PDB file of C-alpha atoms in Angstrom:
ATOM      1  CA  UNK A   1      42.568  -0.782 -42.422  1.00  0.00           C
ATOM      2  CA  UNK A   2      46.290  -1.239 -43.028  1.00  0.00           C
ATOM      3  CA  UNK A   3      45.927  -1.094 -46.819  1.00  0.00           C
ATOM      4  CA  UNK A   4      43.723   2.013 -46.599  1.00  0.00           C
ATOM      5  CA  UNK A   5      46.355   3.737 -44.458  1.00  0.00           C
ATOM      6  CA  UNK A   6      49.057   2.860 -46.960  1.00  0.00           C
ATOM      7  CA  UNK A   7      47.059   4.120 -49.937  1.00  0.00           C
ATOM      8  CA  UNK A   8      46.309   7.344 -48.047  1.00  0.00           C
ATOM      9  CA  UNK A   9      50.026   7.570 -47.220  1.00  0.00           C
ATOM     10  CA  UNK A  10      50.829   7.172 -50.913  1.00  0.00           C
ATOM     11  CA  UNK A  11      48.573  10.074 -51.784  1.00  0.00           C
ATOM     12  CA  UNK A  12      49.777  12.321 -48.947  1.00  0.00           C
ATOM     13  CA  UNK A  13      53.461  11.543 -49.547  1.00  0.00           C
ATOM     14  CA  UNK A  14      53.107  12.221 -53.267  1.00  0.00           C
ATOM     15  CA  UNK A  15      51.304  15.454 -52.505  1.00  0.00           C
ATOM     16  CA  UNK A  16      53.917  16.582 -49.988  1.00  0.00           C
ATOM     17  CA  UNK A  17      56.948  15.755 -52.112  1.00  0.00           C
ATOM     18  CA  UNK A  18      55.463  17.115 -55.346  1.00  0.00           C
ATOM     19  CA  UNK A  19      54.437  20.366 -53.671  1.00  0.00           C
ATOM     20  CA  UNK A  20      57.925  20.764 -52.200  1.00  0.00           C
ATOM     21  CA  UNK A  21      59.651  20.042 -55.520  1.00  0.00           C
ATOM     22  CA  UNK A  22      57.313  22.387 -57.407  1.00  0.00           C
ATOM     23  CA  UNK A  23      57.941  25.145 -54.866  1.00  0.00           C
ATOM     24  CA  UNK A  24      61.717  24.719 -55.201  1.00  0.00           C
ATOM     25  CA  UNK A  25      61.749  24.495 -59.020  1.00  0.00           C
ATOM     26  CA  UNK A  26      59.305  27.268 -59.887  1.00  0.00           C
ATOM     27  CA  UNK A  27      60.937  30.579 -60.801  1.00  0.00           C
ATOM     28  CA  UNK A  28      59.075  33.565 -59.293  1.00  0.00           C
ATOM     29  CA  UNK A  29      57.475  36.054 -61.684  1.00  0.00           C
ATOM     30  CA  UNK A  30      59.819  38.835 -60.554  1.00  0.00           C
ATOM     31  CA  UNK A  31      62.918  36.832 -61.523  1.00  0.00           C
ATOM     32  CA  UNK A  32      61.793  35.646 -64.939  1.00  0.00           C
ATOM     33  CA  UNK A  33      63.583  36.878 -68.038  1.00  0.00           C
ATOM     34  CA  UNK A  34      61.625  38.113 -71.051  1.00  0.00           C
ATOM     35  CA  UNK A  35      61.234  35.798 -74.053  1.00  0.00           C
ATOM     36  CA  UNK A  36      62.128  32.768 -71.935  1.00  0.00           C
ATOM     37  CA  UNK A  37      59.807  29.869 -71.263  1.00  0.00           C
ATOM     38  CA  UNK A  38      59.324  28.839 -67.651  1.00  0.00           C
ATOM     39  CA  UNK A  39      57.339  25.890 -66.402  1.00  0.00           C
ATOM     40  CA  UNK A  40      54.474  26.950 -64.178  1.00  0.00           C
ATOM     41  CA  UNK A  41      53.933  25.744 -60.621  1.00  0.00           C
ATOM     42  CA  UNK A  42      51.209  23.347 -61.758  1.00  0.00           C
ATOM     43  CA  UNK A  43      53.478  21.965 -64.471  1.00  0.00           C
ATOM     44  CA  UNK A  44      56.215  21.380 -61.915  1.00  0.00           C
ATOM     45  CA  UNK A  45      53.678  19.761 -59.594  1.00  0.00           C
ATOM     46  CA  UNK A  46      51.685  17.404 -61.820  1.00  0.00           C
ATOM     47  CA  UNK A  47      54.437  15.306 -63.442  1.00  0.00           C
ATOM     48  CA  UNK A  48      56.214  14.338 -60.190  1.00  0.00           C
ATOM     49  CA  UNK A  49      52.856  13.769 -58.499  1.00  0.00           C
ATOM     50  CA  UNK A  50      51.740  11.272 -61.156  1.00  0.00           C
ATOM     51  CA  UNK A  51      55.071   9.422 -61.202  1.00  0.00           C
ATOM     52  CA  UNK A  52      55.250   9.285 -57.419  1.00  0.00           C
ATOM     53  CA  UNK A  53      51.651   8.098 -57.071  1.00  0.00           C
ATOM     54  CA  UNK A  54      52.310   5.318 -59.554  1.00  0.00           C
ATOM     55  CA  UNK A  55      55.502   4.215 -57.824  1.00  0.00           C
ATOM     56  CA  UNK A  56      54.019   4.498 -54.335  1.00  0.00           C
ATOM     57  CA  UNK A  57      50.859   2.567 -55.217  1.00  0.00           C
ATOM     58  CA  UNK A  58      52.610  -0.179 -57.186  1.00  0.00           C
ATOM     59  CA  UNK A  59      55.807  -0.608 -55.184  1.00  0.00           C
ATOM     60  CA  UNK A  60      55.634   1.092 -51.796  1.00  0.00           C
ATOM     61  CA  UNK A  61      52.257  -0.253 -50.688  1.00  0.00           C
ATOM     62  CA  UNK A  62      53.198  -3.837 -51.511  1.00  0.00           C
ATOM     63  CA  UNK A  63      56.716  -3.464 -50.125  1.00  0.00           C
ATOM     64  CA  UNK A  64      55.502  -1.924 -46.871  1.00  0.00           C
ATOM     65  CA  UNK A  65      52.885  -4.621 -46.327  1.00  0.00           C
ATOM     66  CA  UNK A  66      55.470  -7.368 -46.793  1.00  0.00           C
ATOM     67  CA  UNK A  67      58.103  -5.678 -44.618  1.00  0.00           C
ATOM     68  CA  UNK A  68      55.698  -4.829 -41.804  1.00  0.00           C
ATOM     69  CA  UNK A  69      54.217  -8.336 -41.754  1.00  0.00           C
ATOM     70  CA  UNK A  70      57.687  -9.910 -41.608  1.00  0.00           C
ATOM     71  CA  UNK A  71      58.886  -7.507 -38.904  1.00  0.00           C
ATOM     72  CA  UNK A  72      55.857  -8.173 -36.688  1.00  0.00           C
ATOM     73  CA  UNK A  73      57.017 -11.751 -36.261  1.00  0.00           C
ATOM     74  CA  UNK A  74      60.494 -10.705 -35.073  1.00  0.00           C
ATOM     75  CA  UNK A  75      61.107 -11.240 -31.366  1.00  0.00           C
ATOM     76  CA  UNK A  76      63.054  -8.030 -30.748  1.00  0.00           C
ATOM     77  CA  UNK A  77      62.308  -4.732 -29.050  1.00  0.00           C
ATOM     78  CA  UNK A  78      60.147  -2.138 -30.766  1.00  0.00           C
ATOM     79  CA  UNK A  79      63.146   0.185 -31.104  1.00  0.00           C
ATOM     80  CA  UNK A  80      65.198  -2.406 -33.013  1.00  0.00           C
ATOM     81  CA  UNK A  81      62.166  -3.218 -35.163  1.00  0.00           C
ATOM     82  CA  UNK A  82      61.796   0.467 -36.102  1.00  0.00           C
ATOM     83  CA  UNK A  83      65.506   0.819 -36.920  1.00  0.00           C
ATOM     84  CA  UNK A  84      65.378  -2.263 -39.145  1.00  0.00           C
ATOM     85  CA  UNK A  85      62.177  -0.982 -40.738  1.00  0.00           C
ATOM     86  CA  UNK A  86      63.679   2.454 -41.486  1.00  0.00           C
ATOM     87  CA  UNK A  87      66.767   0.822 -42.974  1.00  0.00           C
ATOM     88  CA  UNK A  88      64.718  -1.527 -45.155  1.00  0.00           C
ATOM     89  CA  UNK A  89      62.494   1.301 -46.389  1.00  0.00           C
ATOM     90  CA  UNK A  90      65.539   3.411 -47.265  1.00  0.00           C
ATOM     91  CA  UNK A  91      67.254   0.552 -49.109  1.00  0.00           C
ATOM     92  CA  UNK A  92      63.979  -0.350 -50.852  1.00  0.00           C
ATOM     93  CA  UNK A  93      63.597   3.258 -52.014  1.00  0.00           C
ATOM     94  CA  UNK A  94      67.142   3.281 -53.352  1.00  0.00           C
ATOM     95  CA  UNK A  95      66.627   0.021 -55.240  1.00  0.00           C
ATOM     96  CA  UNK A  96      63.277   1.175 -56.636  1.00  0.00           C
ATOM     97  CA  UNK A  97      64.724   4.490 -57.825  1.00  0.00           C
ATOM     98  CA  UNK A  98      67.714   2.731 -59.381  1.00  0.00           C
ATOM     99  CA  UNK A  99      65.470   0.341 -61.299  1.00  0.00           C
ATOM    100  CA  UNK A 100      63.112   3.151 -62.340  1.00  0.00           C
ATOM    101  CA  UNK A 101      65.880   5.388 -63.685  1.00  0.00           C
ATOM    102  CA  UNK A 102      67.668   2.448 -65.319  1.00  0.00           C
ATOM    103  CA  UNK A 103      64.516   1.568 -67.219  1.00  0.00           C
ATOM    104  CA  UNK A 104      63.751   5.211 -67.980  1.00  0.00           C
ATOM    105  CA  UNK A 105      66.987   6.351 -69.547  1.00  0.00           C
ATOM    106  CA  UNK A 106      69.560   3.623 -69.656  1.00  0.00           C
ATOM    107  CA  UNK A 107      73.154   4.865 -69.789  1.00  0.00           C
ATOM    108  CA  UNK A 108      72.219   8.533 -70.343  1.00  0.00           C
ATOM    109  CA  UNK A 109      71.201   8.840 -66.694  1.00  0.00           C
ATOM    110  CA  UNK A 110      74.391   7.173 -65.425  1.00  0.00           C
ATOM    111  CA  UNK A 111      75.855  10.430 -64.112  1.00  0.00           C
ATOM    112  CA  UNK A 112      72.720  11.439 -62.200  1.00  0.00           C
ATOM    113  CA  UNK A 113      71.748   7.947 -61.095  1.00  0.00           C
ATOM    114  CA  UNK A 114      73.507   8.142 -57.713  1.00  0.00           C
ATOM    115  CA  UNK A 115      71.707  11.331 -56.716  1.00  0.00           C
ATOM    116  CA  UNK A 116      68.409   9.999 -57.970  1.00  0.00           C
ATOM    117  CA  UNK A 117      68.749   6.814 -55.965  1.00  0.00           C
ATOM    118  CA  UNK A 118      69.451   8.804 -52.797  1.00  0.00           C
ATOM    119  CA  UNK A 119      66.286  10.803 -53.485  1.00  0.00           C
ATOM    120  CA  UNK A 120      64.468   7.485 -53.834  1.00  0.00           C
ATOM    121  CA  UNK A 121      65.622   6.523 -50.370  1.00  0.00           C
ATOM    122  CA  UNK A 122      64.564   9.896 -48.967  1.00  0.00           C
ATOM    123  CA  UNK A 123      61.150   9.634 -50.634  1.00  0.00           C
ATOM    124  CA  UNK A 124      60.732   6.160 -49.134  1.00  0.00           C
ATOM    125  CA  UNK A 125      61.460   7.618 -45.695  1.00  0.00           C
ATOM    126  CA  UNK A 126      58.814  10.308 -46.266  1.00  0.00           C
ATOM    127  CA  UNK A 127      56.346   7.550 -47.108  1.00  0.00           C
ATOM    128  CA  UNK A 128      57.406   5.662 -43.970  1.00  0.00           C
ATOM    129  CA  UNK A 129      56.964   8.724 -41.748  1.00  0.00           C
ATOM    130  CA  UNK A 130      53.541   9.580 -43.195  1.00  0.00           C
ATOM    131  CA  UNK A 131      52.427   5.966 -42.795  1.00  0.00           C
ATOM    132  CA  UNK A 132      53.503   5.861 -39.161  1.00  0.00           C
ATOM    133  CA  UNK A 133      51.811   9.201 -38.414  1.00  0.00           C
ATOM    134  CA  UNK A 134      48.555   7.995 -39.961  1.00  0.00           C
ATOM    135  CA  UNK A 135      48.786   4.725 -38.011  1.00  0.00           C
ATOM    136  CA  UNK A 136      49.223   6.662 -34.757  1.00  0.00           C
ATOM    137  CA  UNK A 137      46.266   8.924 -35.565  1.00  0.00           C
ATOM    138  CA  UNK A 138      44.036   5.983 -36.502  1.00  0.00           C
ATOM    139  CA  UNK A 139      45.114   4.016 -33.424  1.00  0.00           C
ATOM    140  CA  UNK A 140      44.300   6.901 -31.089  1.00  0.00           C
ATOM    141  CA  UNK A 141      40.946   7.505 -32.766  1.00  0.00           C
ATOM    142  CA  UNK A 142      40.149   3.788 -32.518  1.00  0.00           C
ATOM    143  CA  UNK A 143      41.007   3.689 -28.828  1.00  0.00           C
ATOM    144  CA  UNK A 144      38.987   6.868 -28.150  1.00  0.00           C
ATOM    145  CA  UNK A 145      42.029   8.826 -27.004  1.00  0.00           C
ATOM    146  CA  UNK A 146      42.284  12.558 -27.540  1.00  0.00           C
ATOM    147  CA  UNK A 147      44.825  13.819 -30.003  1.00  0.00           C
ATOM    148  CA  UNK A 148      47.206  16.598 -29.084  1.00  0.00           C
ATOM    149  CA  UNK A 149      46.786  18.347 -32.417  1.00  0.00           C
TER     150      UNK A 149
END
């Protein structure tokens, strides 16, 4: 069930982030200038969604399985385990974004690489949060507990 949760988290995280980015980057009809091309909401949504799904499925699912399996064997409190997990996810997101943008554009993206790597860390934390929420929901359903929402 762990892999299914992570694949569902990949889809939901990609959906959430892409929708947010498309909402931010789409210019409303009332503010558009004549004779100027603007990318539609769907155009702003689809490209990030596809890239994020690819990165989440290939990197995040494998990375999260390895990290979570290694952290389960640690003999520390659950709080420390979560702090270490959040830190590792953030650093893994930064490294993944750095590698992705280095392969994508080489030196032309050097100026924007720092900001992009921070976004990679933030996107990894979104994936982490969605994964944990889905694990809590599945755990409560499995135990027969009632959910508050």
